[in-house]
Amino acid sequence: MSAVLDHHGDHAHDHAHDHPHGWRRWLFATNHKDIGTLYLLFSLTMLMIGGVLALGIRAELFQPGLQVVNPELFNQLTTMHGLIMVFGAIMPAFVGFANWMIPLQVGAADMAFARMNNFSFWLLIPAALMLVGSFFMPGGAPAAGWTLYAPLTLQMGPSMDAGIFAMHIMGASSIMGSINIIVTILNMRAPGMTLMKMPLFCWTWLITAYLLIAVMPVLAGAITMTLTDRHFGTSFFNPAGGGDPVMYQHIFWFFGHPEVYIMILPAFGIVSAIIPAFARKRLFGYTSMVYATSSIAILSFIVWAHHMFTTGMPVTGQLFFMYATMLIAIPTGVKVFNWIATMWRGSMTFETPMLFAVGFIFVFTMGGFTGLILAVAPVDIQLQDTYYVVAHFHYVLVAGSLYAMFAGYYYWSPKWTGVMYSETRGKIHFWGSLIFFNVTFFPMHFLGLAGMPRRYADYPMQFADFNALATVGAFGFGLMQVYFLFFIVIPAMRGKGEPAPQKPWEAAEGLEWEVPSPAPFHTFETPPKLNASATKIIG
Amino acid sequence: MSAATHGQTPYYFVPGPSRHPIMAAIGLLFVIFGAGQWVNGHGWGAYVLLFGLLWWAFVLQQWFRQAIGESEGGQYSDRIDVSFRWSMSWFIFSEVMFFAAFFGALYWTRVHSVPNLGDLENALLWPDFKAVWPSVAAGATASPAGIVEPFTTMGPFWLPTINTALLLTSGVTLTIAHHALRENHRGKTIAFMWLTVLLGLTFLFVQGYEYHHAYTELNLKLSSGVFGSTFFMLTGFHGFHVFVGMLMLLFITIRLMKGHFTPERHFGFEGAAWYWHFVDVVWLGLYVVVYWM
Amino acid sequence: MKTINALSNAASALRRQAMATGLGLAATLYTTAALAVNDLPGGPAVNQLDLHPPVTRIAAEQQWLHYFMLVICMVIFVAVFGVMFYSIFKHRRSKGAKPANFHESTTVEIIWTVVPFFIVILMALPATKVVVAMKDTTNADLTIKATGYQWKWGYDYLKGEGEGIAFVSTLDTSHRLMSDSGKPEPTDDYLLKVDNPLVVPVDKKVRIITTANDVIHAFMVPAFGIKQDAIPGFVRDTWFRAEKTGDFYGQCAELCGKEHAYMPIHVKVLSQADYAVWVEGEKKKLAAKADDPAKVWELPELVARGEKVYAANCAACHQASGKGAGAIKPIDGAAVVLDADKTKQIAILLNGQNNGAMPAWKHLSDTEIAAVITYTKNHWSNATGQIVQPADVLAARK
Ligand code: HEA
Ligand code: HEA
Ligand code: CUA
Ligand SMILES: [Cu+2]
């Protein structure tokens, strides 16, 4: 195991600065594990902030009539909830997972560019400050929806510019983070770790990083045009000068649709690690999983206008985007089937990671199906911009991305913290979340079918009951996340709990389980020798 | 790790803790905060912006100096060299996509929005608008709402063509420099690098003159409807990239003069060269679709 | 097609079942308003679980497609998760399951790629037909332009019976106040009641042309199966042929600023005869109401008229107090309003300001603009004594 262990203590060569302590360790971090932790804590914070905003929305919608906020503030809550969740909570969390796990899984000493890695992280802080701080600017936070459609954005106050700059910075952060991830994967795998032996989490991130690099600059372009339209007299989105508001939507969704897969592919990777571990059986159809992921990524570039069926496209446009969108069901289906085939005739146990993973498959698929229903253009005409869409994307984002992150947390936190979480508490968290999630978001399908538009501060009274139900669910779901924070994450951070063995899951595979728990500060400083399947260290 | 084995190149150099990233991030906080205030009419924002930029530039200088020190100190193995190659390629890909957004905007306005604004249906809203790109033909109003003053477009002759020649030449001189470096003719390399930088600078001057000409004589402005918007944003962002590329080449030249790089290993040089060629290719695209079509 | 009908029957059955469960749920839950509220015919029903009962062919097709999709998806869902749960119960370690060793099979991969491919095609075929039908806006009997304003709808009858009729349709003010109060009375058409509904004849192909004045809005009427964004500077269209008379409701379906939730759509479908009567009456009203733009007004008269215009158009943002709120500028004491040069304020009303944060009001008549300016110049603390005549506005329009 010599290659694996931190040589701390028995080698005099370790410089003091390699083991930084105190605040410098975090502020000046170049260690992928520390940076991963920073990312995860950041995103947890943003999840809480975004969640509180969501509760503001839900509180207002508890009953007809305006009780809690005025309509201006309501729109700000919706917009900021979306932005913070997407750019602050989900994306950085996956980058945090990538930072922690990718070097461990491919047998690399660190990320390819350790300082740039830290830069990617620290860029998030100014961005978050600007974004959250915009609530306190004159006129309040941006209130044009997370999609920031022109020309409504042209009417926003100064906070809109703060938001735009914040998103530029977050984009830069994502691009640098992605470059780091791609290079680490392509160039720093231990000898013997061929691409097709690499854990799927690395594969999904490789493809995600490619998507990020391809689309974040496009978003930057779109919001830059918004900025110049606002302040420098351009007419990109202003028909009076020959521009077109719908052009904004095309550019935005060219980013936006791949973006939703950016938020789900790493989740697929996490689930693909967990299912085999708890089914005690190798992942079924590894190769086809890789191809399916790639297909999803490629298709994701040609479906964007399914968000725009009601803008008035020509028939051919509607048909093309409808067909292309429906095709994505096929590779996604392949993934679902492979997971189930992995479980088939396995020897399953249901610790918390497995519960969340199975919960993920089940609930995500519901969200996938509603996506497919939305893809059918004539049906989408009825459902576009209603709560049906809100239901759809919370099924894929909360029960998809967020659940996978919970699964990943329970699966890998022993490695991160060196202590086991409490299985009972994990189960409480899972079942509580699952039930309250459905109480919150299932009724939204009905609201949407009945025609309740989204981004509404008040609604006709016939919608009252389901809204009340959703609000109750949302507070319950929120409480479960508070429980997660206080009874699971914080104790683990403080080292409370049983010491974790090096490999807490008997059938888990991968190099991360070849190092002690908690993972030492430095791992794989010299490349390890691997067995034939690149899952074990043999020298 | 890192300096673990002095004098000998580590397998993969991992830098120790560094204050540069967080300092750079703080600089950017000033940048975006200042910029946000400035565009909203608070003059002091400009100073905050400038301060942030200087801060940031200073941090970058420190950062790069350290990295160059590591590189020259022999810490960077071949594997790191490969990492640099990958990262530069992906970075350039991201830039390609950034320009794609603006080329896409040009395509959309020309092929969709302007013709739509002038079609029969839309006559309901803009009865007097005749859709002609670039909206300066006889009888055509420059914008549907008549908010754009008449202007003349920028043709390919002669400034843009001169600029094309300049950039193409600079590509050649850069390649000559590269060959010279590989053959270890340092003097020749440096001479041709200076020539390249100079060509880049000339390009920027010519473009500056072109803009001046546009504003003062053609009445072509950023606010000249969607033609002005796409024209200036595309050429402007390109010009900015030329500026950045020129800076890269300049720093590489200075490093060459300091004796950095060997005939075998000089990725700093090559990275800047890739970037320069990328900027060149974007220009060719612009030259065709913005000036000719 | 038989199977499909069976599917859709199954869907309705399922729906009825779900409805029953839903109602049970609602009864146990009951919050304040819901009990006293009744279904709104043509609008939402209490705890409605499904799309609106269709009133056009297209809406019926959409509903059918939705059932069709729903049933296929549910069947797949049950099949797939049936397998999963079977496995979860049978192949668990506590049941003594030993892990098998297989981990790939090209055959099954191909099967579960190809079969879904055919399912997707099966889904796309009927959808294609509907898309084509939906987009065919030719040969309309009646063409109406619907313009989205922040935050109301303007209707212009462009072609067909009723040509020339034009009016604006706004949410009933009392509903807006109820909403603000936080305790709205149980009202069946809460937030759906407008002053002037859009009136159309039954069984006629009505083409709706949408556009907008400021930001994007969307014209939606679920019972007709239409939803079309209204995009400033561009026209888009959609169509419907209502097969039933009655009142049908919809709402603005694209975020358009703070009052997005308060710009409902109410379509009244009348029999051919009633429609003709309505058109007659409307034409008479128009003739009677038309202001003579050449008329020279007295101050008090014009102020009184202006007060109405203000309440209907400006108060939503600038407040009845004229003080504005947040980013909205005050009018009371504003420099432009007090300025002796009347053209400044006229220009702002005609062209808007701040990128449309203050929208252009050029769709108001000269008299209305003159009146509202005169009103603001002579109300609250503004006592300029200035008077703006319609002729001044007309002059500024050129
Ligand atoms: C993680 C994020 C995520 C994911 C994975 C998806 C996945 C999908 N989405 Fe979703 N979507 C969003 C996030 C996401 N979406 C968001 C945020 C919005 C709203 C944005 C906004 O407006 O604010 C949105 C909106 C949205 C719309 C626009 C709705 C509207 O505004 O009118 C549409 C329309 O086509 C759509 C479709 C789909 C489809 C077809 C998939 C598919 O990828 C789903 C594929 C999966 C399955 C189908 C299930 C598993 C498959 C099988 C078991 C195989 C067998 C099945 C068959 C053969 C049928 N989505
Ligand atoms: C990316 C991920 C993501 C996540 C995780 C969530 C999570 C949640 N979302 Fe969000 N949502 C979006 C992405 C996401 N959302 C997007 C993109 C939009 C569209 C925005 C737009 O239209 O522009 C949207 C819109 C949206 C709407 C529609 C708003 C509208 O149209 O006006 C609603 C309404 O119910 C909603 C609710 C919720 C709720 C209740 C949660 C819950 O899951 C949140 C749970 C978490 C917490 C509650 C935090 C933890 C708790 C505390 C810190 C303590 C306080 C708690 C208590 C005292 C109970 N969301
Ligand atoms: Cu108009 Cu929303
Ligand atoms: Cu999408």
Short mmCIF file of N, CA and C in Angstrom, two decimals, chain A residues 37 87 99 112 207 222 229 252 284 320 327 331 352 394-395 403 469 500 520 539:
data_model
loop_
_atom_site.label_atom_id
_atom_site.label_comp_id
_atom_site.label_asym_id
_atom_site.label_seq_id
_atom_site.Cartn_x
_atom_site.Cartn_y
_atom_site.Cartn_z
N THR A 37 -14.52 19.81 -0.34
CA THR A 37 -15.30 20.12 0.86
C THR A 37 -15.85 21.53 0.79
N PHE A 87 -27.54 27.50 -10.14
CA PHE A 87 -26.13 27.88 -10.24
C PHE A 87 -25.41 27.81 -8.90
N ASN A 99 -14.49 17.00 -7.44
CA ASN A 99 -13.20 17.30 -6.83
C ASN A 99 -12.77 16.23 -5.87
N ALA A 112 -5.71 18.41 -12.08
CA ALA A 112 -4.63 18.78 -12.97
C ALA A 112 -4.07 20.15 -12.65
N ILE A 207 -18.28 13.91 -19.70
CA ILE A 207 -19.23 14.39 -20.71
C ILE A 207 -19.92 15.67 -20.24
N ALA A 222 -25.41 35.47 -24.32
CA ALA A 222 -26.79 35.94 -24.23
C ALA A 222 -26.93 37.05 -23.20
N ASP A 229 -27.86 45.74 -24.41
CA ASP A 229 -29.18 46.29 -24.73
C ASP A 229 -29.65 47.22 -23.61
N PHE A 252 -30.64 31.48 -25.17
CA PHE A 252 -30.69 31.00 -23.79
C PHE A 252 -30.92 29.49 -23.74
N PHE A 284 -24.53 -3.55 -14.79
CA PHE A 284 -24.91 -4.17 -16.05
C PHE A 284 -24.72 -3.17 -17.20
N PHE A 320 -39.70 19.09 -35.72
CA PHE A 320 -38.31 18.70 -35.51
C PHE A 320 -37.97 18.64 -34.03
N LEU A 327 -36.65 11.56 -28.68
CA LEU A 327 -35.57 10.58 -28.83
C LEU A 327 -34.76 10.43 -27.55
N PRO A 331 -32.02 6.80 -24.91
CA PRO A 331 -30.80 6.56 -24.10
C PRO A 331 -31.07 6.64 -22.60
N THR A 352 -28.86 3.50 3.48
CA THR A 352 -29.38 4.77 2.99
C THR A 352 -28.93 5.14 1.57
N HIS A 394 -39.18 19.74 -10.97
CA HIS A 394 -38.78 19.39 -9.61
C HIS A 394 -38.65 17.88 -9.45
N TYR A 395 -39.42 17.13 -10.23
CA TYR A 395 -39.23 15.68 -10.17
C TYR A 395 -37.84 15.29 -10.66
N TYR A 403 -31.55 14.07 -4.97
CA TYR A 403 -31.54 12.73 -4.36
C TYR A 403 -30.22 12.02 -4.64
N LEU A 469 -51.89 22.04 0.03
CA LEU A 469 -51.23 20.75 0.24
C LEU A 469 -49.74 20.86 -0.11
N ALA A 500 -15.27 4.99 10.53
CA ALA A 500 -15.60 4.26 9.30
C ALA A 500 -14.43 3.37 8.92
N PRO A 520 -6.58 10.22 3.44
CA PRO A 520 -5.49 11.09 3.87
C PRO A 520 -5.37 12.32 2.97
N GLY A 539 0.23 -2.78 -5.79
CA GLY A 539 1.64 -2.58 -5.52
C GLY A 539 1.93 -1.15 -5.13
#
